[in-house]
Short mmCIF file of C-alpha atoms in Angstrom, two decimals:
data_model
loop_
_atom_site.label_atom_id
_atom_site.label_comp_id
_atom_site.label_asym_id
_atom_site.label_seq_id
_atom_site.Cartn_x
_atom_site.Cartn_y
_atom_site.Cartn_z
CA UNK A 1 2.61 -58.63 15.65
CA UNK A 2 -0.42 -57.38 16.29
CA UNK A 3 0.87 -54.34 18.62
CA UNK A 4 3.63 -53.52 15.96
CA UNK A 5 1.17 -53.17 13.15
CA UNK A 6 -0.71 -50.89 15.30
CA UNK A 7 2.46 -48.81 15.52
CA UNK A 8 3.54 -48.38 12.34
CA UNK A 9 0.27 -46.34 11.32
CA UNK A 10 0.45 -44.07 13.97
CA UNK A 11 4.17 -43.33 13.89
CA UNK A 12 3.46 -42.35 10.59
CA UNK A 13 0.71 -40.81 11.36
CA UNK A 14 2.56 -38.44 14.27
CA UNK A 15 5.23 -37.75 11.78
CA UNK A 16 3.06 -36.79 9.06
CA UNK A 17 1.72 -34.06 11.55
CA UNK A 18 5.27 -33.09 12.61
CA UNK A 19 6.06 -32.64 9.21
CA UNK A 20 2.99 -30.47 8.43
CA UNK A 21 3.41 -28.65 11.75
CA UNK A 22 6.95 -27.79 10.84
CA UNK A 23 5.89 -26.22 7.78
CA UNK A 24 3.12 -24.15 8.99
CA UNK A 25 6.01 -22.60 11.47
CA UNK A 26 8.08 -21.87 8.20
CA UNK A 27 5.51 -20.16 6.55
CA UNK A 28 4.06 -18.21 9.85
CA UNK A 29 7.90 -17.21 10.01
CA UNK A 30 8.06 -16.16 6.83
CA UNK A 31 5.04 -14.03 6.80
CA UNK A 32 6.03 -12.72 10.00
CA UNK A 33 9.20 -11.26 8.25
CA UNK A 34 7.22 -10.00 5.45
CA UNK A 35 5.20 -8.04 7.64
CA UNK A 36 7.76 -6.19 9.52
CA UNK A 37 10.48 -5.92 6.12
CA UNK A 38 7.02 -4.06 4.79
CA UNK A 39 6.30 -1.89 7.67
CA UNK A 40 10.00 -0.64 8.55
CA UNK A 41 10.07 0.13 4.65
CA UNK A 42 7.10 2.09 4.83
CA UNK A 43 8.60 3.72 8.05
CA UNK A 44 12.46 4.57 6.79
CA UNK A 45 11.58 5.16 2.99
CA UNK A 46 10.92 8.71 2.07
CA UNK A 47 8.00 8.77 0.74
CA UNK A 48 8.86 11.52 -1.50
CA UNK A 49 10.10 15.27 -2.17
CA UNK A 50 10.41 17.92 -4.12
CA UNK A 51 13.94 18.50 -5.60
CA UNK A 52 15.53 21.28 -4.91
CA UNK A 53 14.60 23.69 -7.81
CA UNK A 54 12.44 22.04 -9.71
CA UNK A 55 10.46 23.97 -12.10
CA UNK A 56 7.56 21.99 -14.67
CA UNK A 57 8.38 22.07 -18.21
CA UNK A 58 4.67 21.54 -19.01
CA UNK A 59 1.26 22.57 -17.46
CA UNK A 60 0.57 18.47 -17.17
CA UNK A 61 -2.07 19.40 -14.54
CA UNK A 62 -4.37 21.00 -17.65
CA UNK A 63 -2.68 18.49 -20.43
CA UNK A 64 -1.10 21.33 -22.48
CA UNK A 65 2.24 19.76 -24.66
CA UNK A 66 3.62 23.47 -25.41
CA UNK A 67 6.63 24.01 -23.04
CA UNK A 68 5.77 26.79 -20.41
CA UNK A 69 7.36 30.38 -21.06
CA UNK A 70 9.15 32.08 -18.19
CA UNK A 71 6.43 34.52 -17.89
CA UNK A 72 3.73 31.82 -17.35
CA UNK A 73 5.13 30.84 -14.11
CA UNK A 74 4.75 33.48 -12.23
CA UNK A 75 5.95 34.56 -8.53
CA UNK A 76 5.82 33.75 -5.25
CA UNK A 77 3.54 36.78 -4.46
CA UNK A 78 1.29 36.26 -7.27
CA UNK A 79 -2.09 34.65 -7.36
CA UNK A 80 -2.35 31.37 -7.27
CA UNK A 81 -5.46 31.04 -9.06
CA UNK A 82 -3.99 32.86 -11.92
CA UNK A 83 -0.63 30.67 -12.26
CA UNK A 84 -0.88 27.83 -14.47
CA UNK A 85 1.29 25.83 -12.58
CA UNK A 86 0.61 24.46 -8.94
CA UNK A 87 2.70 26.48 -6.56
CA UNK A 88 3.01 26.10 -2.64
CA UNK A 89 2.56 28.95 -0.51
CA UNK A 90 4.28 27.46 2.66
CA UNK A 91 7.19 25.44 0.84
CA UNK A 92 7.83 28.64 -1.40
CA UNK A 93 7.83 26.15 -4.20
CA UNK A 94 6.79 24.66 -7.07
CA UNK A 95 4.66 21.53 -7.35
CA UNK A 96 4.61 18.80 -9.20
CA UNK A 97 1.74 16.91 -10.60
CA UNK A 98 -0.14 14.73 -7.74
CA UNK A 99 2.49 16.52 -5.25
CA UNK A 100 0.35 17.93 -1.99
CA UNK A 101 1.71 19.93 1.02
CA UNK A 102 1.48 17.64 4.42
CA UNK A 103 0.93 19.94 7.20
CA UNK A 104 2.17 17.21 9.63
CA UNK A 105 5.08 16.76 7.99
CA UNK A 106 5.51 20.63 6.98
CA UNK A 107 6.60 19.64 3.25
CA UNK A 108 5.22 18.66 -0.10
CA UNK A 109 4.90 14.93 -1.02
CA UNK A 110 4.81 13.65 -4.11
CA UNK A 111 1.44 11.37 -4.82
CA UNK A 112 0.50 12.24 -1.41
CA UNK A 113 -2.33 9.53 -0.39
CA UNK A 114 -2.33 10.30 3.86
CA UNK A 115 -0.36 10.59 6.41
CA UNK A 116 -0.21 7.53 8.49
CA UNK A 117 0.41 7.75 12.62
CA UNK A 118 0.86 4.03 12.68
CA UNK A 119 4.12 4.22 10.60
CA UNK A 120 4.43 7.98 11.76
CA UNK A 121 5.47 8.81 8.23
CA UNK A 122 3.46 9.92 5.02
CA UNK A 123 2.15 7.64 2.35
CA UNK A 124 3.36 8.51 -0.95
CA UNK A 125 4.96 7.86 -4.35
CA UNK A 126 8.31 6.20 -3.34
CA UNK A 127 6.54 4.04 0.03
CA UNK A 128 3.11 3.45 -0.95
CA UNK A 129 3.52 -0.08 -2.56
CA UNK A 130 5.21 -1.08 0.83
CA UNK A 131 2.22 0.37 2.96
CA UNK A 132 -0.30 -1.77 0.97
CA UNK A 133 2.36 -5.10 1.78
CA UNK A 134 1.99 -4.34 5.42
CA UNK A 135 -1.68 -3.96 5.20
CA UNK A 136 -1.75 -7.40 3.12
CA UNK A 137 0.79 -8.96 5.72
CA UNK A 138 -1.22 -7.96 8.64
CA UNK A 139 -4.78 -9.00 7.37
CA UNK A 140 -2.93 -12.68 6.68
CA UNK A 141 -1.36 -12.93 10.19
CA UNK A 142 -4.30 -12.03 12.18
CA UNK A 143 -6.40 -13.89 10.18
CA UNK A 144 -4.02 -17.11 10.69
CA UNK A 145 -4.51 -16.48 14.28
CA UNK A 146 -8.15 -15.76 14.39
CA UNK A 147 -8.55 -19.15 12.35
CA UNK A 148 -6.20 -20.42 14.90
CA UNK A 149 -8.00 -19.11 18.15
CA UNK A 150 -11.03 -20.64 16.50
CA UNK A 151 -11.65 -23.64 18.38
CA UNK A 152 -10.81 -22.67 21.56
CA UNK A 153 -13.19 -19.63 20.93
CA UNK A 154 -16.08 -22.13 20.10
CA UNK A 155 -15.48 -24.40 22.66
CA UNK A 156 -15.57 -21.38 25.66
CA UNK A 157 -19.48 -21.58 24.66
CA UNK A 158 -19.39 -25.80 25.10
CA UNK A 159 -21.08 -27.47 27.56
CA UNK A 160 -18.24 -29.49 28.26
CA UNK A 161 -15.21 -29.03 30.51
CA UNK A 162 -12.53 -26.81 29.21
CA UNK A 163 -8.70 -27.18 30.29
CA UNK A 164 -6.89 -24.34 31.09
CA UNK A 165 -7.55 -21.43 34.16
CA UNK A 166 -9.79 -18.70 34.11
CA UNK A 167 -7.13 -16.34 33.50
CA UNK A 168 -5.64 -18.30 29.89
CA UNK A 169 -9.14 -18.70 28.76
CA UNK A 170 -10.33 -15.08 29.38
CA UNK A 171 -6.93 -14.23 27.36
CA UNK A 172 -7.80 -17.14 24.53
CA UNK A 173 -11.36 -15.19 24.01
CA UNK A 174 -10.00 -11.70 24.52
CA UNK A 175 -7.13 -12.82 21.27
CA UNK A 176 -9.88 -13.82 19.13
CA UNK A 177 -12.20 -10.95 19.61
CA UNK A 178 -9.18 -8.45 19.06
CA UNK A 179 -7.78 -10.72 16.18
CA UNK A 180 -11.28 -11.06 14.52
CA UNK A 181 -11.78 -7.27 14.70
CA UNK A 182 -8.68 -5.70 13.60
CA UNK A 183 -8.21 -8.75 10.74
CA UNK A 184 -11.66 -7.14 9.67
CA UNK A 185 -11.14 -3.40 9.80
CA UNK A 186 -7.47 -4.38 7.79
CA UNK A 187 -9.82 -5.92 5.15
CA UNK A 188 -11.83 -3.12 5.03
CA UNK A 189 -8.43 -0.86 4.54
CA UNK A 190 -6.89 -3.01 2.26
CA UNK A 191 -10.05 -3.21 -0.31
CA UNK A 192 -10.47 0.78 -0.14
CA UNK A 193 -6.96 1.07 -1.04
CA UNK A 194 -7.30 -1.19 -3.99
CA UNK A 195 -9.91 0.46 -5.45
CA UNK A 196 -7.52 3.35 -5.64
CA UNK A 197 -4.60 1.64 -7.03
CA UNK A 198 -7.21 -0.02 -9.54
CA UNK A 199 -8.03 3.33 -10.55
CA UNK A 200 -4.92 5.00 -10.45
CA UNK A 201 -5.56 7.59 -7.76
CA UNK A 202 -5.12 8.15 -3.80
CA UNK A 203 -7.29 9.00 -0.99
CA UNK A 204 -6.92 12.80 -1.46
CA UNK A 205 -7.18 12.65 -4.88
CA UNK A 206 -10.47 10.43 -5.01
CA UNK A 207 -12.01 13.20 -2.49
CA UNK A 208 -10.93 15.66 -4.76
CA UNK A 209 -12.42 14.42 -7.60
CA UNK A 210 -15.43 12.96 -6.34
CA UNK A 211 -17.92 15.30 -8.45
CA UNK A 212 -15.87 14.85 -11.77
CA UNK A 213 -16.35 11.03 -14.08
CA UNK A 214 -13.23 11.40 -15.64
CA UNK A 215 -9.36 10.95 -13.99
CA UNK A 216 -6.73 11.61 -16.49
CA UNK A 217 -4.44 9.13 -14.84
CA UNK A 218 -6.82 5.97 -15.04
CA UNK A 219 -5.11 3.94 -17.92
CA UNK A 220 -6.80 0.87 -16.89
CA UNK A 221 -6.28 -1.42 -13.88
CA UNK A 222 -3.14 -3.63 -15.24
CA UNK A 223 -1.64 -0.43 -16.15
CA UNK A 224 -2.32 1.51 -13.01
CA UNK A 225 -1.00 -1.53 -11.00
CA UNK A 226 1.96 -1.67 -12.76
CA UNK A 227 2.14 2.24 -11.52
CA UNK A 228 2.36 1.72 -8.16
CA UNK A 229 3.60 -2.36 -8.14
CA UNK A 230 5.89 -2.51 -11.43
CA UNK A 231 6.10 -4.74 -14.20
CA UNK A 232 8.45 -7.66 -12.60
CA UNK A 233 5.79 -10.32 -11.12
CA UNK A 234 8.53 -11.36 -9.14
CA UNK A 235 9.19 -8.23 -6.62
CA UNK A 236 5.17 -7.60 -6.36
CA UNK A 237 4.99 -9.48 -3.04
CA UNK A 238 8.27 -8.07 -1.64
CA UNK A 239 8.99 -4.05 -0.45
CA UNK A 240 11.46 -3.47 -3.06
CA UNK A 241 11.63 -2.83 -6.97
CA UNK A 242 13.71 -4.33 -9.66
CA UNK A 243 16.03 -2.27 -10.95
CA UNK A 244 14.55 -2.33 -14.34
CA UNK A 245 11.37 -1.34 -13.51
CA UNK A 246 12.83 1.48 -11.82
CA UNK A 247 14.40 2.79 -15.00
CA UNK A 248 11.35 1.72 -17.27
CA UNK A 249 8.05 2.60 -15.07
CA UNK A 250 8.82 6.77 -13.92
CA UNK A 251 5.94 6.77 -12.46
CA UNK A 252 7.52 4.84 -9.24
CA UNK A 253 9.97 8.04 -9.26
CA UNK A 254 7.07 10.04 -8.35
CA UNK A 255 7.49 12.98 -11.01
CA UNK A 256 6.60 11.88 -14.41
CA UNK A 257 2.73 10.11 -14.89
CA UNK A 258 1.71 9.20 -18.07
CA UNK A 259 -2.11 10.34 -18.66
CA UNK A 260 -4.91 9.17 -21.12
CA UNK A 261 -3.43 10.38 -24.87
CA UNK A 262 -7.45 11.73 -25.89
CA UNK A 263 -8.30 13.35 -22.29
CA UNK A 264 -9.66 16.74 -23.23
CA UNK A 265 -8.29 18.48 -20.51
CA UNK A 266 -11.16 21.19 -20.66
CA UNK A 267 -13.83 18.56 -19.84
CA UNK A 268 -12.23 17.79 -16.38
#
């Protein structure tokens, strides 16, 4: 009696921890896939480009609501400094608002924020919600493996006996110093780039603006995430879109940005 009520405790015990075990696996899984569905998006999915032809049908850059007059646009051998719309010397195009010229690439990009050599692809409009999901993905599984890596970290510094050879704890410690510091430097990347969402701009653009207060584009941080992460609360964790945001938010389109009604466009 006495050795069976022993047993029943810890069989329970051992199958709570299988059970929790089990699910830990799941959800390491799953995160795994998260990580590389996000970084294969940000690698495959065009971040952007002009279409062929396209010509503005306002000067959005200076906030002016009169439609532009053929002779306002100018030519490809005119001055740039004297066109009122933003025109690319080495694409022989027009651009649109946000749009910058990639010299890696060789193209314009619409709401160019960098180009990345980790995904070997640019960061833009159409890919930019899926680079921030494979920064979040990555901070989360090196994070779950520094935490993991943890206690065999602290116990290399015990006084006591460790198991395990030279070679598998030199590799333990070696993990959790590379873990610790990339999980870190991810963090780092990851809050930079949502100050920038929360303000509705990108890593060029906040260099370019760093001497001016005011962004035309900032129309508050729900309204700026929704910009870059849509309106469905169900897709924000995934690198996809509904197809209603698509059609409601063109702003994910990368053409078409909606801009503070009462910007003076002469105080920028």
């Amino acid at each position: 009696m006495k050795r069976g009520y022993i047993g029943v405790p810890k069989l329970f015990s051992d199958s709570v921890l299988s059970f929790r075990q089990l699910w830990l696996d799941i959800l390491e899984e799953q995160k795994l896939v998260m990580l590389l569905w996000s970084y294969f998006s940000v690698v495959f999915t065009d971040p952007g480009s002009v279409p062929p032809n396209w010509r503005p049908e306002l000067d959005e850059e200076r906030g002016d609501t009169d439609p532009l007059t053929e002779s306002e646009f100018g030519t490809a051998s005119s001055d740039p400094v004297n066109l009122r719309v933003r025109y690319c010397r080495k694409c022989n195009q027009f651009k649109p608002p946000r749009c910058h010229h990639c010299s890696v690439c060789g193209r314009c990009v619409l709401k160019m924020d960098h180009h990345c050599v980790w995904v070997v692809n640019c960061v833009g409009a159409l890919n930019y919600k899926y680079f921030l999901l494979f920064l979040f993905y990555t901070f989360l599984e090196t994070s779950l493996a520094t935490l993991a890596l943890l206690p065999h970290f602290v116990a290399f510094f015990s006084d006591g006996e460790i198991a395990g050879t030279p070679g598998n704890l030199a590799t333990t410690f070696l993990a959790f110093v590379l873990n610790l510091a990339f999980a870190l430097s991810v963090l780092g990347f990851l809050i930079m780039h949502i100050s920038l969402v929360a303000a509705n701009t990108t890593t060029i653009e906040a260099y370019e603006k760093k001497t001016t207060p005011k962004w035309r584009y900032d129309l508050g941080r729900k309204r700026n995430f929704e910009q870059v992460f849509g309106l469905d609360r169900r897709y924000w964790f995934i690198p996809t879109y509904s197809e209603e945001d698509i059609r409601r938010i063109p702003a994910l389109q990368g053409l078409e940005y909606p801009s503070k009604p009462d910007f003076d466009a002469q105080e920028f």
